[in-house]
Short mmCIF file of C-alpha atoms (C1' of nucleotides) in Angstrom, two decimals:
data_model
loop_
_atom_site.label_atom_id
_atom_site.label_comp_id
_atom_site.label_asym_id
_atom_site.label_seq_id
_atom_site.Cartn_x
_atom_site.Cartn_y
_atom_site.Cartn_z
CA MET A 1 -48.66 16.43 -1.74
CA THR A 2 -47.54 17.65 1.66
CA THR A 3 -44.34 15.55 1.60
CA GLN A 4 -42.26 17.55 -0.85
CA LYS A 5 -38.83 16.62 0.55
CA PRO A 6 -38.97 13.51 2.68
CA ARG A 7 -35.79 13.87 4.75
CA THR A 8 -36.17 10.46 6.30
CA GLY A 9 -36.88 7.21 4.51
CA ARG A 10 -39.37 4.59 5.54
CA ARG A 11 -36.93 2.96 7.94
CA GLY A 12 -33.94 4.90 9.33
CA ASP A 13 -32.50 7.86 7.45
CA ALA A 14 -32.20 8.51 3.74
CA LEU A 15 -28.96 7.53 2.04
CA SER A 16 -26.33 10.27 1.99
CA LYS A 17 -22.58 10.57 1.59
CA GLU A 18 -22.25 11.24 5.33
CA ARG A 19 -24.09 8.04 6.24
CA ILE A 20 -22.12 6.02 3.71
CA VAL A 21 -18.77 7.33 4.92
CA ARG A 22 -19.73 6.72 8.54
CA ALA A 23 -20.75 3.15 7.75
CA ALA A 24 -17.50 2.67 5.83
CA VAL A 25 -15.42 3.84 8.81
CA GLU A 26 -17.31 1.47 11.10
CA THR A 27 -16.83 -1.44 8.72
CA LEU A 28 -13.12 -0.70 8.30
CA ASP A 29 -12.60 -0.36 12.05
CA ALA A 30 -14.41 -3.61 12.72
CA GLY A 31 -12.92 -5.80 10.00
CA GLY A 32 -9.93 -4.05 8.45
CA GLU A 33 -9.23 -3.06 4.87
CA ASP A 34 -10.52 -6.21 3.21
CA ALA A 35 -13.83 -6.07 5.05
CA LEU A 36 -15.02 -3.05 3.07
CA THR A 37 -17.01 -4.14 0.03
CA PHE A 38 -19.87 -2.38 -1.69
CA ARG A 39 -22.01 -5.43 -1.03
CA VAL A 40 -21.51 -5.56 2.74
CA LEU A 41 -21.75 -1.77 2.88
CA ALA A 42 -25.04 -1.86 0.96
CA ASN A 43 -26.26 -4.59 3.26
CA ARG A 44 -25.39 -2.56 6.34
CA LEU A 45 -27.24 0.43 4.88
CA SER A 46 -30.12 -1.88 3.82
CA THR A 47 -29.91 -0.93 0.17
CA GLY A 48 -28.40 -2.26 -3.07
CA PRO A 49 -24.73 -1.89 -4.06
CA GLY A 50 -25.66 0.33 -7.00
CA ALA A 51 -27.33 2.92 -4.77
CA ILE A 52 -24.01 3.91 -3.23
CA TYR A 53 -22.80 5.21 -6.58
CA ASN A 54 -25.43 7.94 -6.40
CA HIS A 55 -23.43 9.57 -3.60
CA VAL A 56 -19.85 8.40 -4.10
CA ALA A 57 -17.92 8.16 -7.38
CA ASN A 58 -16.04 4.93 -6.57
CA LYS A 59 -14.26 2.98 -3.86
CA ASN A 60 -11.16 5.18 -3.93
CA GLU A 61 -13.19 8.29 -3.23
CA LEU A 62 -14.93 6.48 -0.39
CA LEU A 63 -11.60 5.47 1.18
CA ARG A 64 -10.31 9.00 0.74
CA ALA A 65 -13.36 10.47 2.48
CA ALA A 66 -13.15 7.95 5.32
CA THR A 67 -9.47 8.76 5.87
CA ASP A 68 -10.04 12.50 5.76
CA GLU A 69 -12.74 12.18 8.40
CA VAL A 70 -10.43 10.38 10.80
CA ILE A 71 -7.42 12.66 10.24
CA ALA A 72 -9.40 15.91 10.34
CA HIS A 73 -9.86 15.44 14.09
CA VAL A 74 -6.09 15.24 14.58
CA THR A 75 -4.89 18.39 12.81
CA THR A 76 -7.71 20.64 13.99
CA GLY A 77 -7.19 19.59 17.60
CA ALA A 78 -3.49 20.33 18.02
CA VAL A 79 -3.24 23.82 16.58
CA THR A 80 -2.31 25.65 19.75
CA GLY A 81 1.23 24.93 20.91
CA PRO A 82 3.72 27.07 22.80
CA GLU A 83 7.06 25.73 21.57
CA PRO A 84 7.13 24.84 17.82
CA GLY A 85 9.15 21.65 18.36
CA GLU A 86 6.60 20.53 20.91
CA ALA A 87 3.77 21.39 18.53
CA ILE A 88 5.31 19.21 15.81
CA ARG A 89 5.67 16.35 18.28
CA ALA A 90 2.01 16.77 19.27
CA ILE A 91 0.76 16.75 15.68
CA MET A 92 2.82 13.70 14.75
CA LEU A 93 1.78 11.83 17.87
CA GLY A 94 -1.82 12.62 17.02
CA VAL A 95 -1.35 11.07 13.59
CA PHE A 96 0.40 8.08 15.12
CA ASP A 97 -2.42 7.50 17.57
CA ALA A 98 -5.05 7.85 14.86
CA ILE A 99 -3.24 5.29 12.73
CA HIS A 100 -2.94 2.89 15.64
CA ALA A 101 -6.63 3.21 16.38
CA HIS A 102 -7.51 2.76 12.67
CA PRO A 103 -4.73 0.84 10.90
CA TRP A 104 -6.55 1.01 7.55
CA VAL A 105 -5.88 4.77 7.69
CA GLY A 106 -2.17 3.98 7.56
CA ALA A 107 -2.63 1.89 4.43
CA GLN A 108 -4.70 4.56 2.73
CA LEU A 109 -2.26 7.35 3.61
CA SER A 110 0.67 5.48 2.11
CA ARG A 111 -1.39 4.48 -0.93
CA GLU A 112 -2.50 8.05 -1.65
CA PRO A 113 -0.08 10.36 0.16
CA TRP A 114 -1.26 13.61 -1.44
CA GLN A 115 -4.87 13.46 -0.42
CA THR A 116 -6.29 16.16 1.85
CA ALA A 117 -5.43 14.29 5.06
CA MET A 118 -1.69 14.23 4.35
CA LEU A 119 -1.66 17.78 3.01
CA GLN A 120 -3.13 18.97 6.29
CA ILE A 121 -0.35 17.24 8.20
CA PHE A 122 2.19 18.70 5.79
CA GLU A 123 0.71 22.18 6.27
CA SER A 124 0.67 21.99 10.07
CA ALA A 125 4.26 20.74 10.19
CA GLY A 126 5.43 23.34 7.69
CA ARG A 127 4.03 26.23 9.68
CA GLN A 128 5.82 25.12 12.79
CA LEU A 129 9.08 24.90 10.85
CA THR A 130 8.75 28.56 9.98
CA ALA A 131 8.25 29.24 13.67
CA LEU A 132 11.32 27.13 14.40
CA GLY A 133 13.45 29.47 12.33
CA VAL A 134 14.27 27.02 9.53
CA PRO A 135 15.37 28.89 6.38
CA GLU A 136 12.68 29.02 3.73
CA GLN A 137 14.45 26.91 1.09
CA ALA A 138 15.16 24.21 3.69
CA GLN A 139 11.57 24.08 4.94
CA PHE A 140 10.37 21.95 2.04
CA ASP A 141 13.05 19.32 2.66
CA ALA A 142 12.42 19.31 6.40
CA ALA A 143 8.65 18.98 6.10
CA SER A 144 9.07 16.24 3.50
CA ALA A 145 11.38 14.33 5.80
CA LEU A 146 8.83 14.45 8.60
CA VAL A 147 5.96 13.46 6.33
CA ASN A 148 7.91 10.63 4.69
CA TYR A 149 8.84 9.27 8.09
CA VAL A 150 5.21 9.32 9.20
CA LEU A 151 4.14 7.65 5.95
CA GLY A 152 6.67 4.89 6.53
CA VAL A 153 5.37 4.28 10.02
CA ALA A 154 1.81 4.40 8.69
CA GLY A 155 2.52 1.69 6.16
CA GLN A 156 4.19 -0.49 8.74
CA SER A 157 1.29 -0.14 11.09
CA ALA A 158 -1.09 -1.19 8.35
CA ALA A 159 1.12 -4.14 7.47
CA GLY A 160 1.12 -5.25 11.09
CA ALA A 161 -2.67 -5.12 11.19
CA ARG A 162 -2.85 -7.12 7.97
CA ALA A 163 -0.53 -9.74 9.39
CA LEU A 164 -2.72 -10.37 12.42
CA PRO A 165 -6.22 -9.08 11.72
CA GLY A 166 -7.98 -9.49 15.03
CA GLU A 167 -5.11 -9.63 17.49
CA THR A 168 -4.63 -7.19 20.32
CA ASP A 169 -1.64 -8.67 22.14
CA ARG A 170 1.11 -6.53 20.73
CA SER A 171 4.02 -8.02 22.66
CA ALA A 172 3.03 -11.54 21.63
CA PHE A 173 3.12 -10.38 18.03
CA LEU A 174 6.56 -8.86 18.46
CA GLU A 175 7.83 -12.06 19.99
CA THR A 176 6.60 -13.96 16.94
CA VAL A 177 8.41 -11.52 14.68
CA ALA A 178 11.61 -11.80 16.72
CA ALA A 179 11.39 -15.59 16.62
CA GLN A 180 10.98 -15.54 12.84
CA TRP A 181 13.99 -13.28 12.43
CA THR A 182 16.29 -15.36 14.56
CA THR A 183 15.07 -18.59 12.97
CA GLN A 184 15.03 -17.66 9.30
CA TYR A 185 18.09 -15.44 9.19
CA ASP A 186 21.53 -16.59 10.20
CA ALA A 187 23.25 -14.74 13.05
CA ALA A 188 26.49 -14.66 11.06
CA ASP A 189 24.88 -12.94 8.07
CA TYR A 190 22.47 -10.76 10.04
CA PRO A 191 24.19 -9.76 13.30
CA PHE A 192 22.32 -6.47 13.65
CA VAL A 193 18.92 -8.09 13.07
CA HIS A 194 19.72 -10.62 15.79
CA GLN A 195 20.85 -7.92 18.19
CA VAL A 196 17.64 -5.99 17.62
CA ALA A 197 15.45 -9.10 17.84
CA ALA A 198 16.49 -9.41 21.47
CA GLN A 199 15.18 -5.89 22.18
CA LEU A 200 11.97 -6.42 20.25
CA ALA A 201 9.88 -8.05 22.97
CA GLY A 202 10.02 -5.22 25.50
CA HIS A 203 9.54 -2.54 22.92
CA ASP A 204 7.25 0.49 22.82
CA ASP A 205 6.13 1.49 19.32
CA ARG A 206 4.91 4.88 20.40
CA LYS A 207 8.15 5.71 22.20
CA GLN A 208 10.20 4.60 19.21
CA PHE A 209 8.03 6.67 16.90
CA LEU A 210 8.74 9.74 19.02
CA ALA A 211 12.46 8.90 19.10
CA GLY A 212 12.46 9.03 15.30
CA ILE A 213 10.65 12.37 15.28
CA ASP A 214 13.18 13.71 17.78
CA LEU A 215 16.04 12.47 15.61
CA ILE A 216 14.67 14.39 12.61
CA LEU A 217 14.00 17.45 14.78
CA ALA A 218 17.59 17.31 16.04
CA GLY A 219 18.75 17.23 12.46
CA ILE A 220 16.46 20.12 11.59
CA SER A 221 17.88 22.25 14.41
CA THR A 222 21.21 21.92 12.59
CA LEU A 223 19.77 23.91 9.67
CA ARG A 224 19.20 27.10 11.63
CA MET B 1 13.53 -44.31 -22.21
CA THR B 2 16.65 -42.24 -22.65
CA THR B 3 14.95 -39.01 -21.58
CA GLN B 4 14.82 -39.52 -17.83
CA LYS B 5 14.89 -35.84 -16.81
CA PRO B 6 13.95 -33.56 -19.67
CA ARG B 7 15.45 -30.24 -18.53
CA THR B 8 13.95 -28.34 -21.45
CA GLY B 9 10.38 -28.49 -22.69
CA ARG B 10 9.29 -28.74 -26.29
CA ARG B 11 9.51 -25.00 -26.83
CA GLY B 12 11.70 -22.77 -24.64
CA ASP B 13 12.58 -23.81 -21.09
CA ALA B 14 10.60 -25.80 -18.57
CA LEU B 15 8.55 -23.87 -16.04
CA SER B 16 10.44 -22.96 -12.87
CA LYS B 17 10.22 -20.45 -10.05
CA GLU B 18 13.12 -18.52 -11.56
CA ARG B 19 11.41 -18.19 -14.92
CA ILE B 20 8.12 -17.21 -13.30
CA VAL B 21 9.73 -14.55 -11.12
CA ARG B 22 11.66 -13.15 -14.06
CA ALA B 23 8.50 -12.93 -16.15
CA ALA B 24 6.72 -11.28 -13.21
CA VAL B 25 9.43 -8.62 -12.91
CA GLU B 26 9.23 -7.92 -16.63
CA THR B 27 5.45 -7.66 -16.53
CA LEU B 28 5.56 -5.35 -13.50
CA ASP B 29 8.22 -3.15 -15.05
CA ALA B 30 6.29 -2.89 -18.29
CA GLY B 31 2.78 -2.34 -16.96
CA GLY B 32 2.94 -1.54 -13.25
CA GLU B 33 1.34 -3.26 -10.28
CA ASP B 34 -2.08 -3.84 -11.84
CA ALA B 35 -0.61 -5.47 -14.93
CA LEU B 36 0.47 -8.58 -13.03
CA THR B 37 -2.25 -11.24 -13.22
CA PHE B 38 -1.87 -14.97 -13.22
CA ARG B 39 -3.66 -15.08 -16.54
CA VAL B 40 -1.32 -12.69 -18.39
CA LEU B 41 1.65 -14.29 -16.66
CA ALA B 42 0.53 -17.74 -17.77
CA ASN B 43 0.00 -16.41 -21.25
CA ARG B 44 3.50 -14.94 -21.35
CA LEU B 45 4.89 -18.28 -20.18
CA SER B 46 2.63 -20.12 -22.65
CA THR B 47 0.96 -22.23 -19.98
CA GLY B 48 -2.24 -22.24 -17.92
CA PRO B 49 -2.79 -20.12 -14.80
CA GLY B 50 -2.95 -23.22 -12.60
CA ALA B 51 0.55 -24.33 -13.58
CA ILE B 52 2.11 -21.39 -11.76
CA TYR B 53 0.85 -22.74 -8.45
CA ASN B 54 3.18 -25.70 -8.82
CA HIS B 55 6.11 -23.37 -8.23
CA VAL B 56 4.74 -20.46 -6.24
CA ALA B 57 2.32 -20.59 -3.30
CA ASN B 58 0.30 -17.49 -4.22
CA LYS B 59 0.48 -13.97 -5.58
CA ASN B 60 1.95 -12.53 -2.37
CA GLU B 61 4.88 -14.92 -2.48
CA LEU B 62 5.44 -14.05 -6.11
CA LEU B 63 5.51 -10.32 -5.36
CA ARG B 64 7.85 -10.96 -2.46
CA ALA B 65 10.25 -12.96 -4.62
CA ALA B 66 10.18 -10.33 -7.35
CA THR B 67 10.96 -7.57 -4.86
CA ASP B 68 13.76 -9.54 -3.23
CA GLU B 69 15.36 -10.09 -6.59
CA VAL B 70 15.44 -6.38 -7.36
CA ILE B 71 16.64 -5.30 -3.91
CA ALA B 72 19.28 -8.02 -3.57
CA HIS B 73 21.40 -6.25 -6.19
CA VAL B 74 21.37 -3.06 -4.11
CA THR B 75 22.55 -4.29 -0.72
CA THR B 76 25.17 -6.70 -2.04
CA GLY B 77 26.69 -4.01 -4.26
CA ALA B 78 27.31 -1.29 -1.70
CA VAL B 79 29.05 -3.21 1.06
CA THR B 80 32.44 -1.53 0.85
CA GLY B 81 32.47 2.03 2.14
CA PRO B 82 35.14 4.03 3.87
CA GLU B 83 33.17 6.46 6.02
CA PRO B 84 30.06 4.93 7.67
CA GLY B 85 27.88 7.99 7.03
CA GLU B 86 28.82 7.83 3.37
CA ALA B 87 28.08 4.11 3.30
CA ILE B 88 24.57 4.71 4.67
CA ARG B 89 23.99 7.38 2.06
CA ALA B 90 25.15 4.96 -0.66
CA ILE B 91 22.86 2.15 0.51
CA MET B 92 19.86 4.42 0.77
CA LEU B 93 20.51 5.99 -2.61
CA GLY B 94 20.73 2.50 -4.06
CA VAL B 95 17.30 1.68 -2.66
CA PHE B 96 15.93 4.98 -3.94
CA ASP B 97 17.25 4.35 -7.44
CA ALA B 98 15.88 0.80 -7.45
CA ILE B 99 12.47 2.08 -6.43
CA HIS B 100 12.52 4.76 -9.09
CA ALA B 101 13.44 2.20 -11.72
CA HIS B 102 10.73 -0.21 -10.48
CA PRO B 103 7.98 1.75 -8.70
CA TRP B 104 6.02 -1.43 -7.91
CA VAL B 105 8.92 -2.33 -5.61
CA GLY B 106 8.05 0.72 -3.53
CA ALA B 107 4.47 -0.43 -3.18
CA GLN B 108 5.48 -3.94 -2.19
CA LEU B 109 8.04 -2.73 0.36
CA SER B 110 5.51 -0.54 2.10
CA ARG B 111 2.87 -3.28 1.94
CA GLU B 112 5.16 -5.91 3.47
CA PRO B 113 7.96 -4.05 5.25
CA TRP B 114 9.43 -7.02 7.05
CA GLN B 115 10.18 -9.21 4.09
CA THR B 116 13.79 -10.16 3.29
CA ALA B 117 14.42 -7.12 1.10
CA MET B 118 13.70 -4.63 3.88
CA LEU B 119 15.54 -6.68 6.50
CA GLN B 120 18.65 -6.55 4.34
CA ILE B 121 18.43 -2.78 4.18
CA PHE B 122 17.85 -2.69 7.94
CA GLU B 123 20.87 -4.92 8.51
CA SER B 124 23.18 -2.90 6.28
CA ALA B 125 22.14 0.37 7.90
CA GLY B 126 22.42 -1.06 11.40
CA ARG B 127 26.00 -2.22 10.90
CA GLN B 128 27.08 1.21 9.74
CA LEU B 129 25.47 2.75 12.82
CA THR B 130 27.70 0.61 15.01
CA ALA B 131 30.64 1.87 12.99
CA LEU B 132 29.37 5.43 13.47
CA GLY B 133 29.65 5.02 17.22
CA VAL B 134 25.95 5.18 18.02
CA PRO B 135 25.28 3.66 21.48
CA GLU B 136 23.76 0.19 21.25
CA GLN B 137 20.37 0.97 22.75
CA ALA B 138 19.97 3.93 20.38
CA GLN B 139 20.88 1.90 17.28
CA PHE B 140 17.44 0.31 17.01
CA ASP B 141 15.71 3.69 17.03
CA ALA B 142 18.18 5.17 14.55
CA ALA B 143 17.92 2.27 12.09
CA SER B 144 14.13 2.32 12.38
CA ALA B 145 14.04 6.02 11.61
CA LEU B 146 16.10 5.49 8.46
CA VAL B 147 14.02 2.52 7.35
CA ASN B 148 10.72 4.26 8.05
CA TYR B 149 11.84 7.28 6.07
CA VAL B 150 12.78 5.08 3.12
CA LEU B 151 9.48 3.24 3.35
CA GLY B 152 7.62 6.54 3.26
CA VAL B 153 9.48 7.60 0.14
CA ALA B 154 8.90 4.17 -1.38
CA GLY B 155 5.15 4.44 -0.89
CA GLN B 156 5.08 7.91 -2.39
CA SER B 157 7.06 6.79 -5.40
CA ALA B 158 4.59 3.98 -5.98
CA ALA B 159 1.67 6.37 -5.58
CA GLY B 160 3.17 8.68 -8.17
CA ALA B 161 3.53 5.81 -10.63
CA ARG B 162 -0.07 4.77 -9.98
CA ALA B 163 -1.25 8.32 -10.65
CA LEU B 164 0.36 8.46 -14.10
CA PRO B 165 1.08 4.92 -15.28
CA GLY B 166 3.00 5.47 -18.51
CA GLU B 167 4.34 8.99 -18.10
CA THR B 168 7.99 9.88 -18.04
CA ASP B 169 7.89 13.67 -17.89
CA ARG B 170 8.44 14.21 -14.21
CA SER B 171 8.41 17.99 -14.14
CA ALA B 172 5.12 18.07 -16.05
CA PHE B 173 3.65 15.82 -13.37
CA LEU B 174 4.93 18.07 -10.59
CA GLU B 175 3.41 21.09 -12.29
CA THR B 176 0.06 19.30 -12.37
CA VAL B 177 0.34 18.53 -8.66
CA ALA B 178 1.30 22.13 -7.88
CA ALA B 179 -1.63 23.41 -9.94
CA GLN B 180 -4.02 21.10 -8.06
CA TRP B 181 -2.73 22.28 -4.71
CA THR B 182 -3.03 25.96 -5.48
CA THR B 183 -6.45 25.50 -7.07
CA GLN B 184 -8.14 23.18 -4.59
CA TYR B 185 -6.69 24.56 -1.37
CA ASP B 186 -7.10 28.14 -0.29
CA ALA B 187 -3.94 30.19 0.21
CA ALA B 188 -5.32 31.60 3.44
CA ASP B 189 -5.88 28.14 4.96
CA TYR B 190 -2.80 26.49 3.43
CA PRO B 191 -0.02 29.09 3.27
CA PHE B 192 2.79 26.57 3.55
CA VAL B 193 1.36 24.33 0.83
CA HIS B 194 1.16 27.35 -1.48
CA GLN B 195 4.71 28.38 -0.68
CA VAL B 196 5.98 24.89 -1.44
CA ALA B 197 3.87 24.56 -4.60
CA ALA B 198 5.95 27.37 -6.12
CA GLN B 199 9.14 25.37 -5.52
CA LEU B 200 7.65 22.13 -6.81
CA ALA B 201 8.28 22.61 -10.54
CA GLY B 202 12.07 22.89 -10.38
CA HIS B 203 12.45 20.14 -7.85
CA ASP B 204 14.82 17.18 -7.70
CA ASP B 205 13.37 14.10 -5.96
CA ARG B 206 16.72 12.43 -5.58
CA LYS B 207 18.34 15.48 -4.06
CA GLN B 208 15.44 15.92 -1.66
CA PHE B 209 15.62 12.25 -0.70
CA LEU B 210 19.30 12.71 0.18
CA ALA B 211 18.51 15.89 2.11
CA GLY B 212 16.14 13.86 4.30
CA ILE B 213 18.76 11.16 4.87
CA ASP B 214 21.27 13.86 5.81
CA LEU B 215 18.77 15.37 8.23
CA ILE B 216 18.36 12.04 9.99
CA LEU B 217 22.12 11.45 9.96
CA ALA B 218 22.65 14.88 11.49
CA GLY B 219 20.18 13.94 14.22
CA ILE B 220 21.94 10.60 14.72
CA SER B 221 25.31 12.31 15.16
CA THR B 222 23.70 14.02 18.17
CA LEU B 223 23.41 10.65 19.90
CA ARG B 224 27.13 9.97 20.08
"C1'" DA C 1 5.39 -34.97 -10.98
"C1'" DC C 2 3.81 -31.53 -13.58
"C1'" DC C 3 0.49 -29.24 -16.73
"C1'" DT C 4 -4.25 -28.00 -18.48
"C1'" DG C 5 -8.12 -25.14 -18.39
"C1'" DA C 6 -12.78 -25.06 -16.90
"C1'" DA C 7 -15.05 -23.76 -12.72
"C1'" DC C 8 -15.73 -21.42 -8.15
"C1'" DA C 9 -16.28 -17.69 -5.22
"C1'" DC C 10 -15.53 -13.53 -5.08
"C1'" DC C 11 -14.63 -8.33 -6.59
"C1'" DG C 12 -15.95 -3.10 -8.40
"C1'" DT C 13 -18.95 -1.17 -11.41
"C1'" DT C 14 -22.86 -0.55 -14.75
"C1'" DC C 15 -27.47 -0.05 -16.19
"C1'" DA C 16 -32.23 -1.11 -17.49
"C1'" DA C 17 -36.14 -1.13 -14.89
"C1'" DG C 18 -38.72 0.52 -11.38
"C1'" DT C 19 -40.68 4.33 -7.76
"C1'" DA D 1 -33.95 12.11 -8.57
"C1'" DC D 2 -32.94 8.20 -6.36
"C1'" DC D 3 -33.08 3.16 -5.60
"C1'" DT D 4 -33.03 -1.84 -7.04
"C1'" DG D 5 -30.61 -5.85 -8.14
"C1'" DA D 6 -29.31 -8.64 -11.96
"C1'" DA D 7 -25.49 -8.69 -15.06
"C1'" DC D 8 -20.72 -7.74 -16.82
"C1'" DA D 9 -15.95 -8.12 -16.87
"C1'" DC D 10 -12.77 -9.09 -14.29
"C1'" DC D 11 -9.83 -11.23 -10.16
"C1'" DG D 12 -7.00 -15.24 -7.29
"C1'" DT D 13 -7.31 -19.83 -6.55
"C1'" DT D 14 -8.79 -24.77 -6.91
"C1'" DC D 15 -9.12 -29.22 -8.86
"C1'" DA D 16 -10.54 -33.11 -11.77
"C1'" DA D 17 -8.65 -34.70 -15.76
"C1'" DG D 18 -4.98 -35.50 -18.54
"C1'" DT D 19 0.36 -36.60 -19.86
#
DNA sequence: ACCTGAACACCGTTCAAGT
DNA sequence: ACCTGAACACCGTTCAAGT
């Protein structure tokens, strides 16, 4: 009679959307996209797979919530910025770093681009464009270009993680890619691919990501 | 005894990778990504699901082959171009149109960016950059920016097709998206999103895609 | 050498039965 | 109101058995 609202279960806490999402993020971080199943999630939460549906509509909603949680930290952190171009760089780098830390986020962002996470990025970028002095009717195109670029990088990051699930040695991976390119594609038919393959080994993803952002920003400064 | 190598089966042609890939493309075009199953494919080819594995290693290889077939038409077509900037625009528009005609191609490209299809686009773009006079060490970054942008657009196109599988009325879809944005996100927190939502209805995807390409090209011309 | 199709090992999701 | 866990309707893939 005294226990009207038992906030904690017998063992550990009661099931809740927060706990489920947190467990999902941990599972995804540990084992990648394919590791997340309702059965292993239920097991980790010591319950049955059906119980999860009391707090989450389906797997898509769960993935959406997990992605939003990771990205929310990025956009809220980098609000203050003196120069608008620098602010855009900071936001985009934040997204890049989040995706590199959680490659499944990249896959989810490119699968469902218009979920809250991406809209927040779109909003933050758009505001800075106004500050940059980009004409209003060009702002949409400029923000879209930035977002599309980030989505492309996000997808590639996820693909890389899928290709080598547990690996950490990035340069070894790039060497494998370069070797595949030079082996499978003829130098006569693919001269540019061969030229780039040589540069691939000593190659910094993060720096190249920023170079792309700067290229788009340089193009945007043309619009003023 | 006379029939040493029966090239044709009793009904229709014998099973072959070509026939399987063609049937896969048709199935994907008709029903989208989820419509392709080995069971429906086998049914369409009047055989059992196991037979397909005699010609194709697995579903990933099949999707890869289907994508390559669609994209091959694009890059081989637009080789001749007078001005390199115009040539890049033509290649990228070709990819855009192919993705719009077959949205599942967009999904596959962003899932496996470094398959033959994307490498061909990368190669074509890279060659034109040389012609544009972009310094060699900057060519990799410039080509990557273009390819990442296209991949982002590809993923979004696929996501749109997933959201409304059979629909053709594009502007009706955009109005739904705009309505969702303005309803679910507060104007005070998302001013830019609200501003853009108003422009969304009378909005041309293809034109915006080109605007993004032009933005990147403008940035690239800075590098010379 | 290729095809057949039942069977295996999984999924996400549902739902009667419990508490 | 929430949890339990067997069951359903699917997947991709395998493999003994046929031809």
